[in-house]
Each structure stands twice: as C-alpha cells, then as structure tokens.
Tab-separated table of C-alpha atoms in Angstrom:
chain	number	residue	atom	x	y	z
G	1	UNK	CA	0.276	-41.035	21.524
G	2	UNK	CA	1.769	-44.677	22.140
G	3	UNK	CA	5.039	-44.244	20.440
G	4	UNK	CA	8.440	-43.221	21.947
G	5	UNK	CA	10.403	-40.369	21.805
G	6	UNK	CA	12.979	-41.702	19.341
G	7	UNK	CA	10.504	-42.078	16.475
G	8	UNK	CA	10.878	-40.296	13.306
G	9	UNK	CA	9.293	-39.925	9.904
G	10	UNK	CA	10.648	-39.902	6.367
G	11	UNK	CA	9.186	-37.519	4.446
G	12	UNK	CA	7.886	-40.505	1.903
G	13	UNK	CA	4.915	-38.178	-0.219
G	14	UNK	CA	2.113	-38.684	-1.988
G	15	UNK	CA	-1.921	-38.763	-6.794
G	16	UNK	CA	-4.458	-40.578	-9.113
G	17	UNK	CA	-7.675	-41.626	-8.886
G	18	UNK	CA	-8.403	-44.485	-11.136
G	19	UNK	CA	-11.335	-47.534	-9.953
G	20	UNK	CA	-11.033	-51.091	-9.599
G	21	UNK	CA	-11.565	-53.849	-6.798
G	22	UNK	CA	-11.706	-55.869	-3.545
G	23	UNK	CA	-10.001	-57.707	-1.105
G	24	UNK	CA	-10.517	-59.626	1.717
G	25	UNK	CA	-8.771	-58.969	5.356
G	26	UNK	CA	-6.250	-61.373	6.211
G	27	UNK	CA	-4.528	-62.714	9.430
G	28	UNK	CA	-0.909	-63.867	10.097
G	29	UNK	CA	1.571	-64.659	12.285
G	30	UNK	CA	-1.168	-65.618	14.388
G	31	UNK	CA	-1.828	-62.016	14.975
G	32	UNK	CA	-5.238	-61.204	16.212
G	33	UNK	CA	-6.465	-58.421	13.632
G	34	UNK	CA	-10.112	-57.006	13.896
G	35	UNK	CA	-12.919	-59.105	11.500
G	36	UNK	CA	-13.883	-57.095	8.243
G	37	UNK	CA	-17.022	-58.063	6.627
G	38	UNK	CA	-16.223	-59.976	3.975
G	39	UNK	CA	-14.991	-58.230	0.443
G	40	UNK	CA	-15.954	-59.241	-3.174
G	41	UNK	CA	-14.369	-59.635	-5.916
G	42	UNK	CA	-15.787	-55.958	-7.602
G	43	UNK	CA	-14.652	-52.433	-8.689
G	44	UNK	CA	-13.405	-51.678	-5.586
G	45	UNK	CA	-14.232	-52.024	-1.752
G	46	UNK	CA	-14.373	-49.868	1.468
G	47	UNK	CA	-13.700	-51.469	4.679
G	48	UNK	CA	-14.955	-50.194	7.524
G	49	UNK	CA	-12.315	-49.176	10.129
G	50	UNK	CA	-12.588	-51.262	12.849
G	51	UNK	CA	-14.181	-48.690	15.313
G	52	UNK	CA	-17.133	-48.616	13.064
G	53	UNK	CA	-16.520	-45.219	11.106
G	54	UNK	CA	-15.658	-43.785	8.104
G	55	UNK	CA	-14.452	-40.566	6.516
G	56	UNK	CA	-16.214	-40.290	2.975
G	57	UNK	CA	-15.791	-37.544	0.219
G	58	UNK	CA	-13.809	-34.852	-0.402
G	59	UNK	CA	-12.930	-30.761	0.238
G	60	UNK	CA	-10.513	-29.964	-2.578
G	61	UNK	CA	-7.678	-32.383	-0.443
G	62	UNK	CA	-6.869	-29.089	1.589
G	63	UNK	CA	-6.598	-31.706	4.825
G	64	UNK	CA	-7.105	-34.837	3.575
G	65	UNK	CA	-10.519	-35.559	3.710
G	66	UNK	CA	-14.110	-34.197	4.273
G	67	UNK	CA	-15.949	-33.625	7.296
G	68	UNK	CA	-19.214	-32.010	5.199
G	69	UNK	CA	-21.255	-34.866	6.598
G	70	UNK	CA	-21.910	-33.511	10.034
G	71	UNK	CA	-21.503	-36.657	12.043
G	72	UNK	CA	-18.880	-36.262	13.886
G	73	UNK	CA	-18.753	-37.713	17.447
G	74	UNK	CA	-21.800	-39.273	16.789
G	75	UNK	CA	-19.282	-42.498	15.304
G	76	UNK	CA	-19.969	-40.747	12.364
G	77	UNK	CA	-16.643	-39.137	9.131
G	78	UNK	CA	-13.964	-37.558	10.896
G	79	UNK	CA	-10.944	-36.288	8.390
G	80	UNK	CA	-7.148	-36.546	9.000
G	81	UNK	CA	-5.330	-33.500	11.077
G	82	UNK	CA	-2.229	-32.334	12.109
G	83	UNK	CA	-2.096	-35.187	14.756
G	84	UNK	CA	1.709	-35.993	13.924
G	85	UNK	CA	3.125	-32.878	12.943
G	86	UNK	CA	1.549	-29.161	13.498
G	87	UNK	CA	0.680	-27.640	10.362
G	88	UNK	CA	0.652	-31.155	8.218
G	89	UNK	CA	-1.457	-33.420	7.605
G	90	UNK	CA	0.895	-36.582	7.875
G	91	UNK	CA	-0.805	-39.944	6.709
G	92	UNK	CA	1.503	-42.477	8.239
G	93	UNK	CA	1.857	-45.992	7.292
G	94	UNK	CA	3.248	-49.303	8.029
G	95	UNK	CA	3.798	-52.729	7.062
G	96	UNK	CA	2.747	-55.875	8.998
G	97	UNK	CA	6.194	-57.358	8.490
G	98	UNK	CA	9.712	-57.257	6.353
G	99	UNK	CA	7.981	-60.050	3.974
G	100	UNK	CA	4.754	-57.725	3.136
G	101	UNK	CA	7.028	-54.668	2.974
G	102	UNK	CA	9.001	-56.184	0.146
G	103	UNK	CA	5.766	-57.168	-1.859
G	104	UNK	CA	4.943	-53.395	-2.099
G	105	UNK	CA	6.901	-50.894	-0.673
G	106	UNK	CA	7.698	-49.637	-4.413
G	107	UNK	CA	4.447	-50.001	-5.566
G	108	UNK	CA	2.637	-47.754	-2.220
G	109	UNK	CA	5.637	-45.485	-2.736
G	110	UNK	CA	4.858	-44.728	-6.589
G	111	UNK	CA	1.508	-44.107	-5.830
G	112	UNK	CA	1.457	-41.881	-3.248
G	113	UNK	CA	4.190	-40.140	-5.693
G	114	UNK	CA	1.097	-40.216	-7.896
G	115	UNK	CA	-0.749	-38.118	-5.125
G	116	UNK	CA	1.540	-35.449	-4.662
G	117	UNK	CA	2.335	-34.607	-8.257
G	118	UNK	CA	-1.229	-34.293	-9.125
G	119	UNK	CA	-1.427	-32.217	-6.020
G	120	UNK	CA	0.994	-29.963	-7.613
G	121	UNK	CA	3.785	-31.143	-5.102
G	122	UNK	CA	4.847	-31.393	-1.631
G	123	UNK	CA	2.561	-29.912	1.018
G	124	UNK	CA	3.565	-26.391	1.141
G	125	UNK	CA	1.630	-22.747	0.360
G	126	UNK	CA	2.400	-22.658	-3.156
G	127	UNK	CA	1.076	-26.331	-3.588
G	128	UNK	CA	-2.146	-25.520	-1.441
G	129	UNK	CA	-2.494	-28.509	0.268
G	130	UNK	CA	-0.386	-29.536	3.287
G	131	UNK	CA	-0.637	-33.653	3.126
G	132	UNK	CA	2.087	-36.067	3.450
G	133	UNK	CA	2.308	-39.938	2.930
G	134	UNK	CA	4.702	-41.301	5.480
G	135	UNK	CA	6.304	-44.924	6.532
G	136	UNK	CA	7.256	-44.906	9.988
G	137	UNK	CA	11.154	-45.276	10.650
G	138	UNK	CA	13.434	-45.461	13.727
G	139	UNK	CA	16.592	-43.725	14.282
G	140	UNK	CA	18.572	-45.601	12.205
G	141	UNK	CA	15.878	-44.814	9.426
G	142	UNK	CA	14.754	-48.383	9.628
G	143	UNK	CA	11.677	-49.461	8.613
G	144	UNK	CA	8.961	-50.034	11.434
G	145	UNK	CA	6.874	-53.046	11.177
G	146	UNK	CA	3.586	-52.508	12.629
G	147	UNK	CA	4.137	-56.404	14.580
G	148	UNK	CA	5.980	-56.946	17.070
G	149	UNK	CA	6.595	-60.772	17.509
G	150	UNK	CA	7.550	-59.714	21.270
G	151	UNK	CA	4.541	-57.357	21.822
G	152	UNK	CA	3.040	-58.278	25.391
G	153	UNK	CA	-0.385	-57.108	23.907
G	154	UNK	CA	-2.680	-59.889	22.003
G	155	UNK	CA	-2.420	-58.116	18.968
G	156	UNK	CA	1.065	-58.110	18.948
G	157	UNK	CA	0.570	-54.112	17.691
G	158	UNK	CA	4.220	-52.809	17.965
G	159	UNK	CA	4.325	-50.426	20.633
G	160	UNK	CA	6.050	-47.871	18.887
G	161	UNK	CA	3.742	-47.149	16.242
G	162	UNK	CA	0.818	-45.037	16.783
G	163	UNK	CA	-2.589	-46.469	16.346
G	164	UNK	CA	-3.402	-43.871	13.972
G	165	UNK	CA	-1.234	-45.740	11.329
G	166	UNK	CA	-2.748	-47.635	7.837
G	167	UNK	CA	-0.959	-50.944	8.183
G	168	UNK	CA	-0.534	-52.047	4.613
G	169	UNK	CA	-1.193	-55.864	3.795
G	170	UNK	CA	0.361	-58.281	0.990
G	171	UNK	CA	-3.037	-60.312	0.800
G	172	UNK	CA	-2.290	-63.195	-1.247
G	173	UNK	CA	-6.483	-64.052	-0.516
G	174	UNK	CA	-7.294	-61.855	-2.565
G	175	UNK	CA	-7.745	-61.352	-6.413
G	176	UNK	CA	-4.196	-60.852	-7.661
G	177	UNK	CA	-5.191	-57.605	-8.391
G	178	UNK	CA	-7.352	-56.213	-6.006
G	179	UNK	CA	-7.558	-54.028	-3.421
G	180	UNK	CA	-9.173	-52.375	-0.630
G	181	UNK	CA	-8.881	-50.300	2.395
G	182	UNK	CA	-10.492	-47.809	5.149
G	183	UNK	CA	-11.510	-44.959	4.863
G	184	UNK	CA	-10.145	-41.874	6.766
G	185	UNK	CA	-8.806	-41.413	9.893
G	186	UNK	CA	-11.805	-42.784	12.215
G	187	UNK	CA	-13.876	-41.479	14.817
G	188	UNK	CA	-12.093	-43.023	17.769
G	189	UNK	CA	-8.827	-42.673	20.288
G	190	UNK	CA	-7.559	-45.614	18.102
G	191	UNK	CA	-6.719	-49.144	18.582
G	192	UNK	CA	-4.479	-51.657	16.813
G	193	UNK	CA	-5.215	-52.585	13.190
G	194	UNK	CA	-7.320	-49.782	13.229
G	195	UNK	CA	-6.907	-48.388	9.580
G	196	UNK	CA	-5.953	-51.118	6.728
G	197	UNK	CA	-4.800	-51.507	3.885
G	198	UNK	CA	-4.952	-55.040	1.580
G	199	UNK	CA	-2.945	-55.132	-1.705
G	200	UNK	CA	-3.108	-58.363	-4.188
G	201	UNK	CA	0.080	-59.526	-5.787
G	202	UNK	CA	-0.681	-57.484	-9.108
G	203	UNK	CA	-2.558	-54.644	-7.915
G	204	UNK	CA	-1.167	-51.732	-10.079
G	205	UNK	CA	0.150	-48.561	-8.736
G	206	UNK	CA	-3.297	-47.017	-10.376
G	207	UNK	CA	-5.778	-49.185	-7.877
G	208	UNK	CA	-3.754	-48.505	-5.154
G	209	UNK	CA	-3.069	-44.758	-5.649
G	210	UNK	CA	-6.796	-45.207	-5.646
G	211	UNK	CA	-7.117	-46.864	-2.262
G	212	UNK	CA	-5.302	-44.266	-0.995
G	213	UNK	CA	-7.807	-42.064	-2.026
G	214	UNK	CA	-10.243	-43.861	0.094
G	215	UNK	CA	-7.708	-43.569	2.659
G	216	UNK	CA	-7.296	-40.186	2.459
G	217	UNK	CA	-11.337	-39.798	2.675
G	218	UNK	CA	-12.488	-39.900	-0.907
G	219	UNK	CA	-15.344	-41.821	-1.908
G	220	UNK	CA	-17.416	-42.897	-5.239
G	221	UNK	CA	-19.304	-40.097	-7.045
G	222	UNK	CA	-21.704	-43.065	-7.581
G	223	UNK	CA	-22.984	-43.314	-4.107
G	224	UNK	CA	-24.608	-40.241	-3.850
G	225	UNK	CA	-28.393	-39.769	-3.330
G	226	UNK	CA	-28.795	-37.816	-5.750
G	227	UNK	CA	-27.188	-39.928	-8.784
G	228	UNK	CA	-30.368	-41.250	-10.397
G	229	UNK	CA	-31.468	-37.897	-11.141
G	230	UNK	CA	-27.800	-38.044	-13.565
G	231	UNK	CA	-27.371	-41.928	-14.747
G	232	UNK	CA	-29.373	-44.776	-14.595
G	233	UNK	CA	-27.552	-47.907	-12.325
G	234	UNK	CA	-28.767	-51.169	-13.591
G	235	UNK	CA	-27.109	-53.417	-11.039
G	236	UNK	CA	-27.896	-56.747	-12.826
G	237	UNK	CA	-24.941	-55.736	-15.238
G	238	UNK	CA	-22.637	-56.103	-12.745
G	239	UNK	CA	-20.714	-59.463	-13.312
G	240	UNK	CA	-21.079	-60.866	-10.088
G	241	UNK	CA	-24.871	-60.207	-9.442
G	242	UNK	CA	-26.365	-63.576	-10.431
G	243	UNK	CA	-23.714	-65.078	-8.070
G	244	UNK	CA	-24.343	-63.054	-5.423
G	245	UNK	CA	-28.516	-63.099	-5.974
G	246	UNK	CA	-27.930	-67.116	-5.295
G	247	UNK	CA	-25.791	-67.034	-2.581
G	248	UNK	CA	-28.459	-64.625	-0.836
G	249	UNK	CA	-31.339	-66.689	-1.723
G	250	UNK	CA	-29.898	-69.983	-0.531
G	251	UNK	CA	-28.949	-67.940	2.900
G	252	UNK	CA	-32.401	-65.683	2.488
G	253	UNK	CA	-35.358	-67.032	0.133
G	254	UNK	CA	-36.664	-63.716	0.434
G	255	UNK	CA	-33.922	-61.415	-0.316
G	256	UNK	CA	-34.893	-59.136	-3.534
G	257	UNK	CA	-33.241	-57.823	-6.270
G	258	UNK	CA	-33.987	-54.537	-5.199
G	259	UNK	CA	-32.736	-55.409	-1.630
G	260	UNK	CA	-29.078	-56.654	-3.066
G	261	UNK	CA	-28.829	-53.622	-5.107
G	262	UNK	CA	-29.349	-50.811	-2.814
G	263	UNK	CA	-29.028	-51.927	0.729
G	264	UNK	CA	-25.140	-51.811	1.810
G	265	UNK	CA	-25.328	-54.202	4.584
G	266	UNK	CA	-27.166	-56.678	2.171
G	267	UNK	CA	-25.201	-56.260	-0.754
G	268	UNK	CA	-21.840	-56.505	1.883
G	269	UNK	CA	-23.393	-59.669	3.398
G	270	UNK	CA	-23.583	-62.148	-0.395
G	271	UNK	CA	-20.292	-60.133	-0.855
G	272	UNK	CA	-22.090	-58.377	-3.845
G	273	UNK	CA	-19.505	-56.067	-5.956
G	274	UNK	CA	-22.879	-53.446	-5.934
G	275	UNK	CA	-22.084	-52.366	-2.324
G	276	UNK	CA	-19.740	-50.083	-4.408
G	277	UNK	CA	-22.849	-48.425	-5.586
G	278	UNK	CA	-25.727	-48.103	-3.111
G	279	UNK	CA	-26.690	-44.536	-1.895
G	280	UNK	CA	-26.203	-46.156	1.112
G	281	UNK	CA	-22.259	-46.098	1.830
G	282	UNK	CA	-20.534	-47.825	4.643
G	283	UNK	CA	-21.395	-48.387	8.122
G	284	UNK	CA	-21.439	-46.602	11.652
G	285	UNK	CA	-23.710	-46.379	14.263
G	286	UNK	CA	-26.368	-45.727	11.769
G	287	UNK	CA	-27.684	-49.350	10.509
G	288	UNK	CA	-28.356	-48.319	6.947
G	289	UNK	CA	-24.911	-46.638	6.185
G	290	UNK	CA	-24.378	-43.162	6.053
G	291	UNK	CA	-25.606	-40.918	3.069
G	292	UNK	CA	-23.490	-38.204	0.821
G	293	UNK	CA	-24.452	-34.612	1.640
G	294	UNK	CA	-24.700	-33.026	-1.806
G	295	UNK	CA	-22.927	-29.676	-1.411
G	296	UNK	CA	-21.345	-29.894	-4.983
G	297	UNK	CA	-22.651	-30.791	-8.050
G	298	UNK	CA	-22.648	-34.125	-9.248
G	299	UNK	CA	-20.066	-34.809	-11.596
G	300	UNK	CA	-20.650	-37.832	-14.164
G	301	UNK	CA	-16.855	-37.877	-15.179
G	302	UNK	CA	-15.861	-38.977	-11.415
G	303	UNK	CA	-17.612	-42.424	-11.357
G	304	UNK	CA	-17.228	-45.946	-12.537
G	305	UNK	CA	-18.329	-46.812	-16.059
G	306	UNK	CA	-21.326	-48.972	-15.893
C-alpha cells in the first residue's frame, strides 16, 4: 500500500438513493488525470474507472458492493474489502486540493451521513453492515489532498494516499447540478486517479448520496436484461435524444435510433443521457459492456421515472 506509516483515518460515515445526472472529468493544476469518455448532461452517469472496470449492483450493502456477476479477474466487478482496516469495509476519500475540499466537504459529509442512517448506523453487528466513508487525514488530523504540487510522479498523485482512494472533484464543467462517478473498487493493483468523483456547484446532498451509491457498487434497476419484460423504455422521450441522434449522424450517417438507444459505447460516444439505460452497462474488457445477472427480482420502484 503506497502510504506511510503515520496515516490515519477519521471515522467520517456514511444513505439515500435518489437519481439525477452527469458530469464531465476535469483537469487542473496541470495535473495529468486519466481521459473519461465524455459525460452528458442526463439522469445520471457512470464513469468507468480508469483501469477499465466496474463494480455494478448490489448484495444487501453487507460489503459494499456485489460481486454476483462472476467476472472477476477477467477486468470484470470486483466489490470493496477490508483492504484498510480488517473487519471494515473502509471507503476512503480525498480531495484534489484545499479549494475543491471547501466546495463540498459538507455536502459529501451529509450524504454519506445519509448512508449510514439508512443503514441503520455505524458498521457494527447490530447494524449488519460493516462500511465506512472515510477522508484521509494526517497526524495532526489534517486533511490530505490527493495532489501533491511536489509529487516527483507526472500525476502529481500524493504519495501518501493510497490509490484505492475516490478523489472527489469540484467540476465547475459540469451542469451546476450534476454529478457522476466510478463505480466500485476496480479490478486492478490501482493507479492514480483511479476512482473519481465529479460534483457541480449545486449538486444536492440527494445526487451525491446517490453517486456514492455507484461508488459503493450500486447500479440502475433499469439496466437489467430483463426490464422489458416489466416497463416499456421509449428512449426518444429522453430530452436530449434529438440532440444526441444529430450529433451521431453528422459524425455517423448511419447510426440508428435503435443503435443510440441500446448500445452503451454508442449512446456514451454522442454523449446520449440513454447510456443510463441500455442493458448494456459500462465497459471492461468486454466491448459491449457488461450485463446484470438477474438473481433477484426486478423491482419497478428502484428505477428512474420515464
């Protein structure tokens, strides 16, 4: 683990699970962060971590996240574990700088508040779940930025944070109130600016208790394979899909309706708000996203309103 031995955490806990929207990743300081495919302005995005895997659905939050998918070590979902601390689940974060801590520090700390009261509390037996939300500190129980203006490394990653760490972003690129983030902990060793997180100015303590659902490994109900059996998806409702349709024709004459609305690399490409809502979710080694095992029933209260 690249951190030294004079790190420490604060036990800074995590609840809801409301929808809504998209950001776009975001550089600074001349720092040289992994390129996201670009995010639209819809109901809510998914970034893929930079390694190229994600960590979708959900087990009841006993650890985290889900690992009913079956990919793992394949670059396929792998869920958060006691990496930090035995018997937690810790789920540290950072921010970039003091600037983007200020923007949100209350706002990330309400909602993983959220978390935990839904939860039924801090991780312990009685609460049945053994998460925690965490900002890394030092030992003055000062805040660690995850740059380091003095790094030697390119990325200017500070040293003393571990990869495994959700760097949290003020993205003033984005819509004021949108937001958007990885997904789980990733499939890999780790790297810098592995896991992100990008918060508008006015994203709400809702959407981002809701990004850390994503974070945590949560996805939409709406993206299984089996949800047309339920509801009926008419993606031209969306607002954004006659933008999006003539962005992809001017790129693509022959790009179809039905390719925009069900084909997550398509729909991520014209930055279409439907790539919340293919069957198809996210990426990995596998070119057409990965797909939802259905081991519970589908539940029509647990998606977006179309």
């Amino acid at each position: 683990m690249n951190t030294s031995s004079t790190v420490r955490m604060t036990t800074r806990m995590s609840l809801i699970y409301l929808p809504i929207f998209a950001a776009a990743a975001m550089q600074v300081l001349g720092v040289v962060v992994p390129q996201q495919p670009p995010i639209f302005s819809g109901p809510c995005a998914v970034l893929p971590p930079s390694n190229k895997t994600e960590t979708p659905s959900y087990d009841g939050v006993k650890s985290g996240a889900s690992s009913i998918w079956g990919h793992e070590g394949s670059g396929g979902p792998k869920k958060w574990t006691d990496l930090y601390v035995k018997g937690l689940t810790v789920i540290p974060y950072c921010f970039p700088t003091e600037e983007h801590r200020k923007a949100n520090i209350a706002k990330v700390e309400a909602a993983t508040e959220l978390w935990i009261t839904a939860l039924g509390g801090k991780a312990s037996e009685a609460s049945g779940h053994k998460i925690m939300f965490s900002e890394w500190i030092d030992p003055r129980k000062k805040p660690m930025y995850c740059i380091d203006v003095n790094s030697p490394v390119d990325s200017k990653w500070n040293m003393a944070v571990p990869y495994k760490t959700v760097a949290i972003w003020k993205d003033d690129r984005a819509g004021k109130r949108a937001a958007s983030s990885t997904v789980g902990m990733g499939d890999s060793p780790g790297k810098p600016w592995d896991l992100d997180m990008w918060l508008g100015e006015e994203a709400s303590v809702q959407t981002i208790a809701h990004e850390f659902g994503h974070v945590m490994g949560m996805m939409h109900e709406q993206q299984r394979s089996d949800r047309d059996t339920y509801v009926r998806y008419d993606c031209m409702k969306l607002t954004d899909y006659s933008t999006a349709l003539a962005r992809a024709r001017e790129s693509d004459p022959s790009v179809t309706t039905a390719e925009l609305c069900n084909d997550v690399n398509i729909a991520a490409k014209y930055e279409f708000s439907g790539r919340s809502f293919t069957k198809s979710v996210l990426y990995g080694k596998s070119n057409d996203g990965w797909m939802l095992n259905l081991d519970t029933p589908y539940d029509v209260n647990r998606h977006y309103a179309l």
